Short mmCIF file of C-alpha atoms in Angstrom, two decimals:
data_model
loop_
_atom_site.label_atom_id
_atom_site.label_comp_id
_atom_site.label_asym_id
_atom_site.label_seq_id
_atom_site.Cartn_x
_atom_site.Cartn_y
_atom_site.Cartn_z
CA UNK A 1 0.00 0.00 0.00
CA UNK A 2 1.41 3.43 -0.95
CA UNK A 3 1.39 6.07 1.76
CA UNK A 4 0.02 9.59 1.55
CA UNK A 5 3.65 10.87 1.72
CA UNK A 6 4.39 9.29 -1.65
CA UNK A 7 1.47 11.19 -3.13
CA UNK A 8 2.86 14.52 -1.84
CA UNK A 9 6.27 13.76 -3.42
CA UNK A 10 4.75 13.18 -6.83
CA UNK A 11 2.87 16.44 -6.52
CA UNK A 12 6.08 18.36 -5.66
CA UNK A 13 7.91 16.80 -8.59
CA UNK A 14 5.11 17.83 -10.94
CA UNK A 15 5.34 21.44 -9.75
CA UNK A 16 9.12 21.53 -10.31
CA UNK A 17 8.74 20.29 -13.88
CA UNK A 18 6.16 23.00 -14.57
CA UNK A 19 8.57 25.63 -13.17
CA UNK A 20 11.41 24.52 -15.46
CA UNK A 21 9.08 24.55 -18.46
CA UNK A 22 7.88 28.04 -17.56
CA UNK A 23 11.47 29.41 -17.20
CA UNK A 24 12.48 27.87 -20.51
CA UNK A 25 9.58 29.51 -22.37
CA UNK A 26 10.24 32.92 -20.85
CA UNK A 27 13.97 32.70 -21.56
CA UNK A 28 13.37 31.91 -25.23
CA UNK A 29 10.85 34.75 -25.59
CA UNK A 30 13.16 37.28 -23.96
CA UNK A 31 16.18 36.21 -26.04
CA UNK A 32 14.23 36.59 -29.27
CA UNK A 33 13.31 40.19 -28.48
CA UNK A 34 16.37 41.49 -26.60
CA UNK A 35 18.86 43.52 -28.64
CA UNK A 36 22.58 42.59 -28.91
CA UNK A 37 23.76 46.16 -28.48
CA UNK A 38 22.48 49.28 -26.79
CA UNK A 39 18.79 49.22 -25.74
CA UNK A 40 16.31 51.74 -27.14
CA UNK A 41 13.02 52.95 -25.66
CA UNK A 42 11.20 50.28 -27.64
CA UNK A 43 13.39 47.55 -26.15
CA UNK A 44 12.58 48.68 -22.61
CA UNK A 45 8.81 48.57 -23.39
CA UNK A 46 9.13 44.97 -24.67
CA UNK A 47 11.14 43.97 -21.63
CA UNK A 48 8.46 45.35 -19.30
CA UNK A 49 5.72 43.51 -21.25
CA UNK A 50 7.50 40.16 -21.07
CA UNK A 51 8.16 40.63 -17.38
CA UNK A 52 4.43 41.17 -16.74
CA UNK A 53 3.57 38.05 -18.75
CA UNK A 54 6.10 36.08 -16.75
CA UNK A 55 4.58 37.17 -13.46
CA UNK A 56 1.09 36.16 -14.65
CA UNK A 57 2.31 32.74 -15.78
CA UNK A 58 4.08 32.23 -12.48
CA UNK A 59 0.81 32.98 -10.66
CA UNK A 60 -1.54 30.84 -12.78
CA UNK A 61 0.51 27.71 -13.33
CA UNK A 62 0.93 26.75 -9.65
CA UNK A 63 -2.83 27.14 -9.09
CA UNK A 64 -3.51 24.93 -12.08
CA UNK A 65 -1.20 22.29 -10.73
CA UNK A 66 -3.00 22.36 -7.40
CA UNK A 67 -6.36 21.81 -9.14
CA UNK A 68 -5.25 18.60 -10.78
CA UNK A 69 -6.45 15.76 -8.55
CA UNK A 70 -3.96 13.14 -7.59
CA UNK A 71 -5.50 9.77 -6.95
CA UNK A 72 -4.76 8.68 -3.47
CA UNK A 73 -4.72 5.14 -2.33
CA UNK A 74 -7.64 4.16 -0.16
CA UNK A 75 -7.48 1.68 2.63
CA UNK A 76 -10.06 -1.11 2.88
CA UNK A 77 -11.23 -2.86 6.01
CA UNK A 78 -13.11 -6.16 6.02
CA UNK A 79 -15.46 -6.84 8.91
CA UNK A 80 -17.07 -10.17 9.77
CA UNK A 81 -20.79 -9.75 10.62
CA UNK A 82 -22.96 -12.41 12.19
CA UNK A 83 -26.28 -12.77 10.34
CA UNK A 84 -29.47 -13.79 12.16
CA UNK A 85 -30.61 -17.36 11.83
CA UNK A 86 -33.22 -17.83 8.98
CA UNK A 87 -36.84 -18.31 10.02
CA UNK A 88 -38.18 -21.76 9.47
CA UNK A 89 -41.88 -20.88 9.33
CA UNK A 90 -42.36 -22.76 6.08
CA UNK A 91 -40.61 -25.80 7.51
CA UNK A 92 -42.27 -25.83 10.89
CA UNK A 93 -45.72 -25.84 9.33
CA UNK A 94 -47.13 -22.41 10.19
CA UNK A 95 -50.37 -22.51 8.19
CA UNK A 96 -50.82 -18.77 7.70
CA UNK A 97 -47.54 -18.53 5.75
CA UNK A 98 -48.36 -21.19 3.20
CA UNK A 99 -51.76 -20.40 1.68
CA UNK A 100 -51.75 -20.34 -2.11
CA UNK A 101 -54.89 -18.80 -3.57
CA UNK A 102 -56.09 -19.88 -7.00
CA UNK A 103 -58.75 -18.01 -8.98
CA UNK A 104 -60.47 -20.39 -11.38
CA UNK A 105 -60.01 -19.52 -15.05
CA UNK A 106 -62.59 -20.31 -17.77
CA UNK A 107 -62.38 -23.98 -18.73
CA UNK A 108 -60.18 -24.88 -15.76
CA UNK A 109 -60.96 -28.06 -13.81
CA UNK A 110 -60.12 -29.11 -10.28
CA UNK A 111 -57.83 -31.80 -11.67
CA UNK A 112 -55.80 -29.30 -13.71
CA UNK A 113 -55.43 -27.02 -10.67
CA UNK A 114 -54.12 -29.89 -8.52
CA UNK A 115 -51.71 -30.85 -11.31
CA UNK A 116 -50.37 -27.28 -11.63
CA UNK A 117 -49.73 -27.17 -7.87
CA UNK A 118 -48.06 -30.57 -7.91
CA UNK A 119 -50.64 -32.17 -5.62
CA UNK A 120 -51.22 -35.89 -6.28
CA UNK A 121 -54.52 -36.89 -7.87
CA UNK A 122 -55.01 -39.36 -5.01
CA UNK A 123 -55.23 -36.42 -2.60
CA UNK A 124 -57.90 -34.75 -4.76
CA UNK A 125 -59.98 -37.95 -4.88
CA UNK A 126 -59.64 -38.27 -1.10
CA UNK A 127 -61.01 -34.73 -0.66
CA UNK A 128 -63.88 -35.37 -3.07
CA UNK A 129 -65.09 -38.11 -0.74
CA UNK A 130 -66.41 -35.24 1.36
CA UNK A 131 -69.95 -34.51 0.13
CA UNK A 132 -69.57 -30.75 0.66
CA UNK A 133 -66.31 -30.57 -1.28
CA UNK A 134 -67.74 -32.62 -4.14
CA UNK A 135 -70.86 -30.43 -4.31
CA UNK A 136 -68.92 -27.15 -4.20
CA UNK A 137 -65.90 -28.04 -6.35
CA UNK A 138 -67.27 -30.74 -8.64
CA UNK A 139 -68.15 -28.10 -11.25
CA UNK A 140 -66.02 -24.98 -10.97
CA UNK A 141 -67.17 -21.53 -12.03
CA UNK A 142 -64.78 -18.93 -13.47
CA UNK A 143 -63.70 -16.44 -10.83
CA UNK A 144 -64.18 -18.84 -7.93
CA UNK A 145 -61.33 -18.71 -5.38
CA UNK A 146 -59.81 -21.82 -3.79
CA UNK A 147 -57.11 -21.80 -1.10
CA UNK A 148 -54.43 -24.47 -0.62
CA UNK A 149 -52.32 -24.74 2.54
CA UNK A 150 -49.05 -26.13 1.14
CA UNK A 151 -46.04 -26.10 3.49
CA UNK A 152 -42.58 -26.17 1.90
CA UNK A 153 -41.60 -29.65 0.73
CA UNK A 154 -44.81 -31.02 2.22
CA UNK A 155 -48.17 -32.41 1.20
CA UNK A 156 -51.45 -30.54 1.08
CA UNK A 157 -52.55 -29.80 4.61
CA UNK A 158 -55.83 -27.86 4.22
CA UNK A 159 -58.20 -26.93 1.40
CA UNK A 160 -60.56 -23.97 1.73
CA UNK A 161 -63.37 -22.49 -0.34
CA UNK A 162 -66.47 -20.30 0.10
CA UNK A 163 -69.63 -22.34 0.41
CA UNK A 164 -71.73 -19.18 0.08
CA UNK A 165 -71.14 -15.46 0.60
CA UNK A 166 -71.17 -15.75 4.39
CA UNK A 167 -69.62 -19.18 5.04
CA UNK A 168 -66.06 -20.39 4.40
CA UNK A 169 -65.22 -24.10 4.61
CA UNK A 170 -61.80 -25.48 5.53
CA UNK A 171 -61.15 -29.20 5.02
CA UNK A 172 -57.98 -30.38 6.74
CA UNK A 173 -56.14 -33.65 6.13
CA UNK A 174 -55.09 -34.98 9.54
CA UNK A 175 -53.44 -38.41 9.54
CA UNK A 176 -55.35 -39.36 6.40
CA UNK A 177 -58.69 -38.27 7.87
CA UNK A 178 -60.79 -35.29 6.72
CA UNK A 179 -61.72 -32.65 9.27
CA UNK A 180 -64.21 -30.01 8.11
CA UNK A 181 -64.54 -26.59 9.72
CA UNK A 182 -67.21 -24.03 8.75
CA UNK A 183 -66.26 -20.41 9.44
CA UNK A 184 -68.95 -17.72 9.51
CA UNK A 185 -67.91 -14.54 7.70
CA UNK A 186 -69.41 -11.28 8.88
CA UNK A 187 -71.40 -9.28 6.36
CA UNK A 188 -73.03 -5.86 6.48
CA UNK A 189 -76.17 -4.83 4.59
CA UNK A 190 -76.77 -1.14 4.00
CA UNK A 191 -79.55 0.77 2.31
CA UNK A 192 -78.01 3.27 -0.10
CA UNK A 193 -79.13 5.82 -2.66
CA UNK A 194 -77.31 5.69 -5.99
CA UNK A 195 -77.73 8.91 -7.93
CA UNK A 196 -76.39 10.39 -11.14
CA UNK A 197 -77.01 12.31 -14.34
CA UNK A 198 -77.64 10.71 -17.71
CA UNK A 199 -74.66 12.37 -19.36
CA UNK A 200 -73.66 10.86 -22.69
CA UNK A 201 -74.94 7.39 -21.83
CA UNK A 202 -77.50 6.30 -19.25
CA UNK A 203 -75.98 2.83 -19.02
CA UNK A 204 -72.43 4.12 -18.50
CA UNK A 205 -73.53 6.71 -15.94
CA UNK A 206 -75.71 4.23 -14.04
CA UNK A 207 -72.90 1.67 -13.87
CA UNK A 208 -70.51 4.36 -12.65
CA UNK A 209 -73.02 5.28 -9.93
CA UNK A 210 -73.01 1.66 -8.74
CA UNK A 211 -76.11 0.13 -10.37
CA UNK A 212 -75.96 -3.41 -11.68
CA UNK A 213 -77.15 -4.48 -15.13
CA UNK A 214 -80.28 -5.92 -13.52
CA UNK A 215 -80.97 -2.58 -11.79
CA UNK A 216 -80.64 -0.69 -15.08
CA UNK A 217 -82.95 -3.14 -16.84
CA UNK A 218 -85.53 -2.60 -14.08
CA UNK A 219 -85.44 1.15 -14.70
CA UNK A 220 -85.84 0.88 -18.47
CA UNK A 221 -87.95 -2.27 -18.85
CA UNK A 222 -90.10 -2.43 -15.71
CA UNK A 223 -90.49 0.87 -13.90
CA UNK A 224 -90.38 3.73 -16.40
CA UNK A 225 -90.86 2.12 -19.81
CA UNK A 226 -94.53 3.22 -19.95
CA UNK A 227 -93.73 6.89 -19.25
CA UNK A 228 -90.24 7.52 -20.68
CA UNK A 229 -88.94 6.82 -24.17
CA UNK A 230 -85.32 6.00 -23.37
CA UNK A 231 -84.37 6.30 -27.05
CA UNK A 232 -85.46 9.90 -27.58
CA UNK A 233 -86.62 11.60 -24.35
CA UNK A 234 -83.41 11.70 -22.34
CA UNK A 235 -81.08 14.72 -22.10
CA UNK A 236 -77.60 14.85 -20.50
CA UNK A 237 -78.85 16.82 -17.46
CA UNK A 238 -81.76 14.47 -16.72
CA UNK A 239 -81.08 12.62 -13.48
CA UNK A 240 -81.96 9.44 -11.63
CA UNK A 241 -81.87 8.29 -8.01
CA UNK A 242 -82.25 4.65 -6.99
CA UNK A 243 -82.67 3.03 -3.56
CA UNK A 244 -81.09 -0.43 -3.20
CA UNK A 245 -79.61 -2.61 -0.49
CA UNK A 246 -75.94 -3.55 -0.77
CA UNK A 247 -74.30 -6.44 1.07
CA UNK A 248 -70.60 -6.05 1.94
CA UNK A 249 -68.04 -8.45 3.35
CA UNK A 250 -64.57 -7.35 4.45
CA UNK A 251 -64.72 -4.32 2.18
CA UNK A 252 -65.93 -6.31 -0.83
CA UNK A 253 -69.35 -5.70 -2.41
CA UNK A 254 -71.06 -9.07 -2.58
CA UNK A 255 -74.51 -8.25 -3.94
CA UNK A 256 -76.97 -5.50 -4.77
CA UNK A 257 -80.70 -6.00 -4.23
CA UNK A 258 -83.42 -5.27 -6.79
CA UNK A 259 -84.51 -1.64 -7.04
CA UNK A 260 -86.55 -0.77 -3.96
CA UNK A 261 -87.49 2.72 -5.16
CA UNK A 262 -86.46 5.04 -7.98
CA UNK A 263 -87.07 8.52 -9.31
CA UNK A 264 -86.26 9.84 -12.77
CA UNK A 265 -86.35 13.54 -13.61
CA UNK A 266 -86.79 14.11 -17.35
CA UNK A 267 -86.97 17.66 -18.69
CA UNK A 268 -87.91 18.88 -15.21
CA UNK A 269 -90.73 16.35 -14.75
CA UNK A 270 -90.42 13.85 -11.91
CA UNK A 271 -91.35 10.17 -12.36
CA UNK A 272 -91.21 7.71 -9.47
CA UNK A 273 -91.66 4.01 -8.83
CA UNK A 274 -91.70 1.86 -5.68
CA UNK A 275 -91.36 -1.90 -5.23
CA UNK A 276 -94.09 -3.63 -3.24
CA UNK A 277 -95.45 -7.14 -2.94
CA UNK A 278 -99.16 -7.76 -2.45
CA UNK A 279 -100.06 -10.60 -0.07
CA UNK A 280 -99.70 -13.86 -1.96
CA UNK A 281 -98.35 -12.09 -5.04
CA UNK A 282 -94.99 -11.25 -6.56
CA UNK A 283 -93.07 -7.94 -6.42
CA UNK A 284 -94.50 -5.14 -8.54
CA UNK A 285 -93.70 -1.46 -9.03
CA UNK A 286 -96.26 1.20 -8.12
CA UNK A 287 -96.59 4.96 -8.47
CA UNK A 288 -96.46 7.19 -5.38
CA UNK A 289 -100.28 7.03 -5.30
CA UNK A 290 -100.26 3.23 -5.14
CA UNK A 291 -101.22 2.51 -8.77
CA UNK A 292 -99.34 -0.28 -10.58
CA UNK A 293 -96.85 1.11 -13.09
CA UNK A 294 -97.31 -1.94 -15.25
CA UNK A 295 -100.02 -1.15 -17.78
CA UNK A 296 -102.45 -3.78 -18.98
CA UNK A 297 -100.92 -3.71 -22.46
CA UNK A 298 -97.63 -2.72 -24.08
CA UNK A 299 -98.16 -0.28 -26.94
CA UNK A 300 -95.32 -1.82 -28.96
CA UNK A 301 -94.86 -5.59 -28.59
CA UNK A 302 -91.52 -5.35 -30.38
CA UNK A 303 -88.54 -3.26 -29.30
CA UNK A 304 -86.62 -0.85 -31.54
CA UNK A 305 -88.89 -1.27 -34.55
CA UNK A 306 -90.17 1.16 -37.18
CA UNK A 307 -93.91 1.48 -37.80
CA UNK A 308 -94.30 0.78 -41.51
CA UNK A 309 -98.09 0.80 -41.85
CA UNK A 310 -100.86 2.35 -39.72
CA UNK A 311 -104.36 1.21 -38.85
CA UNK A 312 -107.03 2.05 -41.49
CA UNK A 313 -107.89 1.78 -45.19
CA UNK A 314 -104.95 1.25 -47.59
CA UNK A 315 -103.95 -0.45 -50.82
CA UNK A 316 -102.77 -3.98 -50.06
CA UNK A 317 -99.07 -4.29 -51.02
CA UNK A 318 -99.53 -7.84 -52.41
CA UNK A 319 -103.13 -7.96 -53.68
CA UNK A 320 -103.10 -4.38 -54.99
CA UNK A 321 -106.68 -3.69 -53.88
CA UNK A 322 -108.05 -1.17 -51.38
CA UNK A 323 -108.93 -2.87 -48.15
CA UNK A 324 -109.03 -2.21 -44.44
CA UNK A 325 -105.75 -2.64 -42.64
CA UNK A 326 -106.96 -4.00 -39.33
CA UNK A 327 -103.74 -3.62 -37.39
CA UNK A 328 -100.34 -1.92 -37.25
CA UNK A 329 -97.16 -3.11 -38.99
CA UNK A 330 -93.69 -2.85 -37.45
CA UNK A 331 -90.74 -3.38 -39.78
CA UNK A 332 -87.80 -5.19 -38.16
CA UNK A 333 -85.06 -7.66 -39.11
CA UNK A 334 -85.97 -11.33 -39.35
CA UNK A 335 -85.55 -13.02 -35.98
CA UNK A 336 -86.37 -9.97 -33.85
CA UNK A 337 -88.19 -11.18 -30.69
CA UNK A 338 -91.94 -10.46 -30.37
CA UNK A 339 -93.40 -10.03 -26.87
CA UNK A 340 -96.84 -10.68 -25.46
CA UNK A 341 -98.58 -7.30 -25.12
CA UNK A 342 -100.14 -8.34 -21.80
CA UNK A 343 -100.78 -11.23 -19.45
CA UNK A 344 -102.82 -13.78 -21.39
CA UNK A 345 -103.65 -17.34 -22.36
CA UNK A 346 -102.44 -18.66 -25.73
CA UNK A 347 -105.57 -19.08 -27.85
CA UNK A 348 -103.90 -20.06 -31.13
CA UNK A 349 -100.33 -20.78 -32.28
CA UNK A 350 -99.69 -22.00 -35.82
CA UNK A 351 -100.28 -21.24 -39.50
CA UNK A 352 -103.29 -19.07 -40.41
CA UNK A 353 -103.71 -18.41 -44.13
CA UNK A 354 -102.36 -15.05 -45.33
CA UNK A 355 -101.18 -14.26 -41.81
CA UNK A 356 -98.56 -17.00 -42.06
CA UNK A 357 -97.24 -18.18 -38.71
CA UNK A 358 -99.54 -16.54 -36.17
CA UNK A 359 -100.17 -16.32 -32.43
CA UNK A 360 -103.47 -15.16 -30.89
CA UNK A 361 -103.59 -14.30 -27.18
CA UNK A 362 -106.70 -14.06 -25.00
CA UNK A 363 -106.27 -11.41 -22.28
CA UNK A 364 -109.72 -11.86 -20.74
CA UNK A 365 -112.74 -9.51 -20.62
CA UNK A 366 -113.12 -9.84 -24.41
CA UNK A 367 -109.62 -8.53 -25.26
CA UNK A 368 -107.46 -10.45 -27.75
CA UNK A 369 -104.28 -9.65 -29.68
CA UNK A 370 -102.91 -11.18 -32.90
CA UNK A 371 -99.28 -11.41 -34.05
CA UNK A 372 -98.68 -12.44 -37.68
CA UNK A 373 -96.01 -13.22 -40.34
CA UNK A 374 -93.63 -14.81 -37.80
CA UNK A 375 -90.54 -16.66 -38.97
CA UNK A 376 -90.95 -19.10 -36.07
CA UNK A 377 -92.94 -19.44 -32.88
CA UNK A 378 -91.64 -19.10 -29.36
CA UNK A 379 -91.68 -21.84 -26.76
CA UNK A 380 -95.45 -21.72 -26.35
CA UNK A 381 -98.48 -23.88 -27.03
CA UNK A 382 -102.29 -23.34 -27.03
CA UNK A 383 -103.81 -23.10 -23.55
CA UNK A 384 -100.56 -21.96 -21.94
CA UNK A 385 -100.51 -18.88 -19.66
CA UNK A 386 -97.94 -16.25 -20.56
CA UNK A 387 -96.92 -13.07 -18.76
CA UNK A 388 -96.60 -9.65 -20.34
CA UNK A 389 -93.26 -9.39 -22.11
CA UNK A 390 -92.88 -13.14 -22.73
CA UNK A 391 -91.30 -13.87 -26.13
CA UNK A 392 -94.00 -15.63 -28.15
CA UNK A 393 -92.31 -15.60 -31.57
CA UNK A 394 -89.88 -13.94 -33.96
CA UNK A 395 -90.25 -11.51 -36.85
CA UNK A 396 -90.47 -13.03 -40.31
CA UNK A 397 -92.21 -12.65 -43.69
CA UNK A 398 -94.47 -15.71 -43.90
CA UNK A 399 -97.92 -15.53 -45.54
CA UNK A 400 -98.91 -12.52 -47.67
CA UNK A 401 -95.94 -10.34 -46.88
CA UNK A 402 -93.45 -8.32 -48.94
CA UNK A 403 -90.76 -8.13 -46.27
CA UNK A 404 -89.94 -9.01 -42.66
CA UNK A 405 -92.30 -7.27 -40.25
CA UNK A 406 -94.80 -7.86 -37.45
CA UNK A 407 -98.51 -7.40 -38.16
CA UNK A 408 -100.18 -6.62 -34.81
CA UNK A 409 -103.94 -6.52 -34.19
CA UNK A 410 -106.01 -5.56 -31.13
CA UNK A 411 -109.60 -6.71 -30.76
CA UNK A 412 -112.32 -6.01 -28.19
CA UNK A 413 -115.20 -8.51 -28.33
CA UNK A 414 -114.11 -9.44 -31.85
CA UNK A 415 -114.03 -5.84 -33.13
CA UNK A 416 -110.72 -4.51 -34.43
CA UNK A 417 -109.40 -1.39 -32.66
CA UNK A 418 -106.41 0.81 -33.34
CA UNK A 419 -103.67 -0.50 -30.98
CA UNK A 420 -102.11 2.98 -30.82
CA UNK A 421 -105.19 4.81 -29.62
CA UNK A 422 -107.35 2.29 -27.75
CA UNK A 423 -107.98 3.34 -24.14
CA UNK A 424 -107.54 0.61 -21.58
CA UNK A 425 -108.89 0.68 -18.02
CA UNK A 426 -106.11 1.40 -15.49
CA UNK A 427 -104.96 -1.51 -13.32
CA UNK A 428 -106.46 -1.87 -9.87
CA UNK A 429 -104.65 0.32 -7.28
CA UNK A 430 -103.70 -0.59 -3.71
CA UNK A 431 -106.22 0.12 -0.98
CA UNK A 432 -106.87 -0.31 2.73
CA UNK A 433 -104.12 -1.88 4.84
CA UNK A 434 -101.94 -2.53 1.79
CA UNK A 435 -102.04 1.14 0.81
CA UNK A 436 -101.13 2.22 4.35
CA UNK A 437 -98.13 -0.14 4.47
CA UNK A 438 -97.11 0.96 1.00
CA UNK A 439 -97.24 4.65 1.96
CA UNK A 440 -95.02 4.02 5.00
CA UNK A 441 -92.47 2.32 2.79
CA UNK A 442 -92.77 5.06 0.16
CA UNK A 443 -92.23 7.84 2.70
CA UNK A 444 -88.98 6.25 3.92
CA UNK A 445 -87.63 5.77 0.39
CA UNK A 446 -88.57 9.29 -0.71
CA UNK A 447 -86.90 10.78 2.37
CA UNK A 448 -83.68 9.00 1.49
CA UNK A 449 -83.79 10.19 -2.11
CA UNK A 450 -84.58 13.79 -1.16
CA UNK A 451 -81.70 13.85 1.32
CA UNK A 452 -79.24 12.72 -1.34
CA UNK A 453 -80.58 14.93 -4.13
CA UNK A 454 -80.55 17.97 -1.86
CA UNK A 455 -76.84 17.37 -1.32
CA UNK A 456 -76.01 16.73 -4.97
CA UNK A 457 -78.36 19.05 -6.86
CA UNK A 458 -78.92 21.79 -4.27
CA UNK A 459 -78.24 24.63 -6.72
CA UNK A 460 -80.29 22.99 -9.53
CA UNK A 461 -77.71 24.32 -11.99
CA UNK A 462 -76.47 22.25 -14.94
CA UNK A 463 -73.53 20.23 -13.70
CA UNK A 464 -70.87 18.20 -15.41
CA UNK A 465 -72.57 15.25 -17.15
CA UNK A 466 -72.18 11.88 -15.52
CA UNK A 467 -71.38 13.32 -12.09
CA UNK A 468 -72.41 10.46 -9.84
CA UNK A 469 -72.47 10.11 -6.08
CA UNK A 470 -73.19 7.17 -3.85
CA UNK A 471 -74.41 8.08 -0.38
CA UNK A 472 -75.16 5.55 2.34
CA UNK A 473 -78.56 6.37 3.80
CA UNK A 474 -79.30 6.18 7.49
CA UNK A 475 -80.83 3.03 8.89
CA UNK A 476 -84.55 2.76 8.29
CA UNK A 477 -86.68 3.72 11.31
CA UNK A 478 -88.39 1.02 13.31
CA UNK A 479 -91.69 -0.12 11.92
CA UNK A 480 -90.68 0.03 8.26
CA UNK A 481 -92.86 -2.33 6.26
CA UNK A 482 -90.29 -4.18 4.17
CA UNK A 483 -91.88 -6.02 1.30
CA UNK A 484 -90.54 -8.33 -1.36
#
């Protein structure tokens, strides 16, 4: 190892060499300009100039030499450190350190999962002897999560899976025997109001607010479809508020209930709907006054279709003669589903002359509807009861038809009526005890919605489209009549 003194000697030697070089240059310059004889005034001026230059060089060069770094030898010291002993948690069988979680992929089987983890097939068959394991894991669903307790260099110790949203099952292998443990998982159910503006897309805004696809379908197909045309009526600033119950577990949203109540404000007009179940019936949606929102008949038994021919006298497109058109035609692509206009019994389903494939429904009280020119019938047969909205067939061009369309007729006691203008009696409203219970439920839901909307839309000024907020409502007061 070279000492620091050796470094100082090399530095001193470098300075001396620079001094010699400097003196040599100055000597040569002076000799070139000094006269051999008597000096003149000009010679003295040159001598003074060279002397000044020499002084400057003498000042700068030593500083430059000091600025040049000289690499110095560095000393190194090696220390011996004692490291802590490694933890043997994987070897001593600490279960919490060895869980491997597998999320089932589409097409994946239990056998392929065991093979990927290197677990013998015999172990899998031993586990499947447990009825619960066989029932839960015999047919896997994509997204399902399975846990494996696999200690290092050891065999499978415990298998776990969720039997349902609130129960986890652990099946341990102890000395070749199966030991099952069911663990209850705590869940929390909250009533919330999901609110938002339509923005550019109702579906996108509703999903961003927290509504499920089923919730959105309830808004458009069950609650407001008789009052709002979702294809043409909506504007970006129109808003919706929906009351649902959400179930959470360990910070994870497990499920969202059907829509309990909803309001929709379109062009400043408020529409509302509330879910209620009559004794012995099924859940329905009612107006704030207790009238069913579901009308007796759907005006258009086919969605997203164009009316191609109205009710009344016209020249027949095939026969070429003037005759009464006893229904309404809706042009649509072949295969478009056709729905029952109302709850009914199937009176006829088959071929009927110029109508082609036809279905006739009897709705009671002398009301019947006819659907003609179908490409094929739905899964129905004469005498069967069907609910409003049931698919009874598909658009076609059978019979006397020039193109795919639905011919739809409405008859009252055998007399043809215009389906677009016929007035139907309103459905029977709630009354008595049912109406009182319904109003209690309605008041609670409306209070929740008003609280949220007052926070979000207090200024009633146009806001940024698709501004959504989810607010957890307070617990319902005691005595709430929960239905459905």
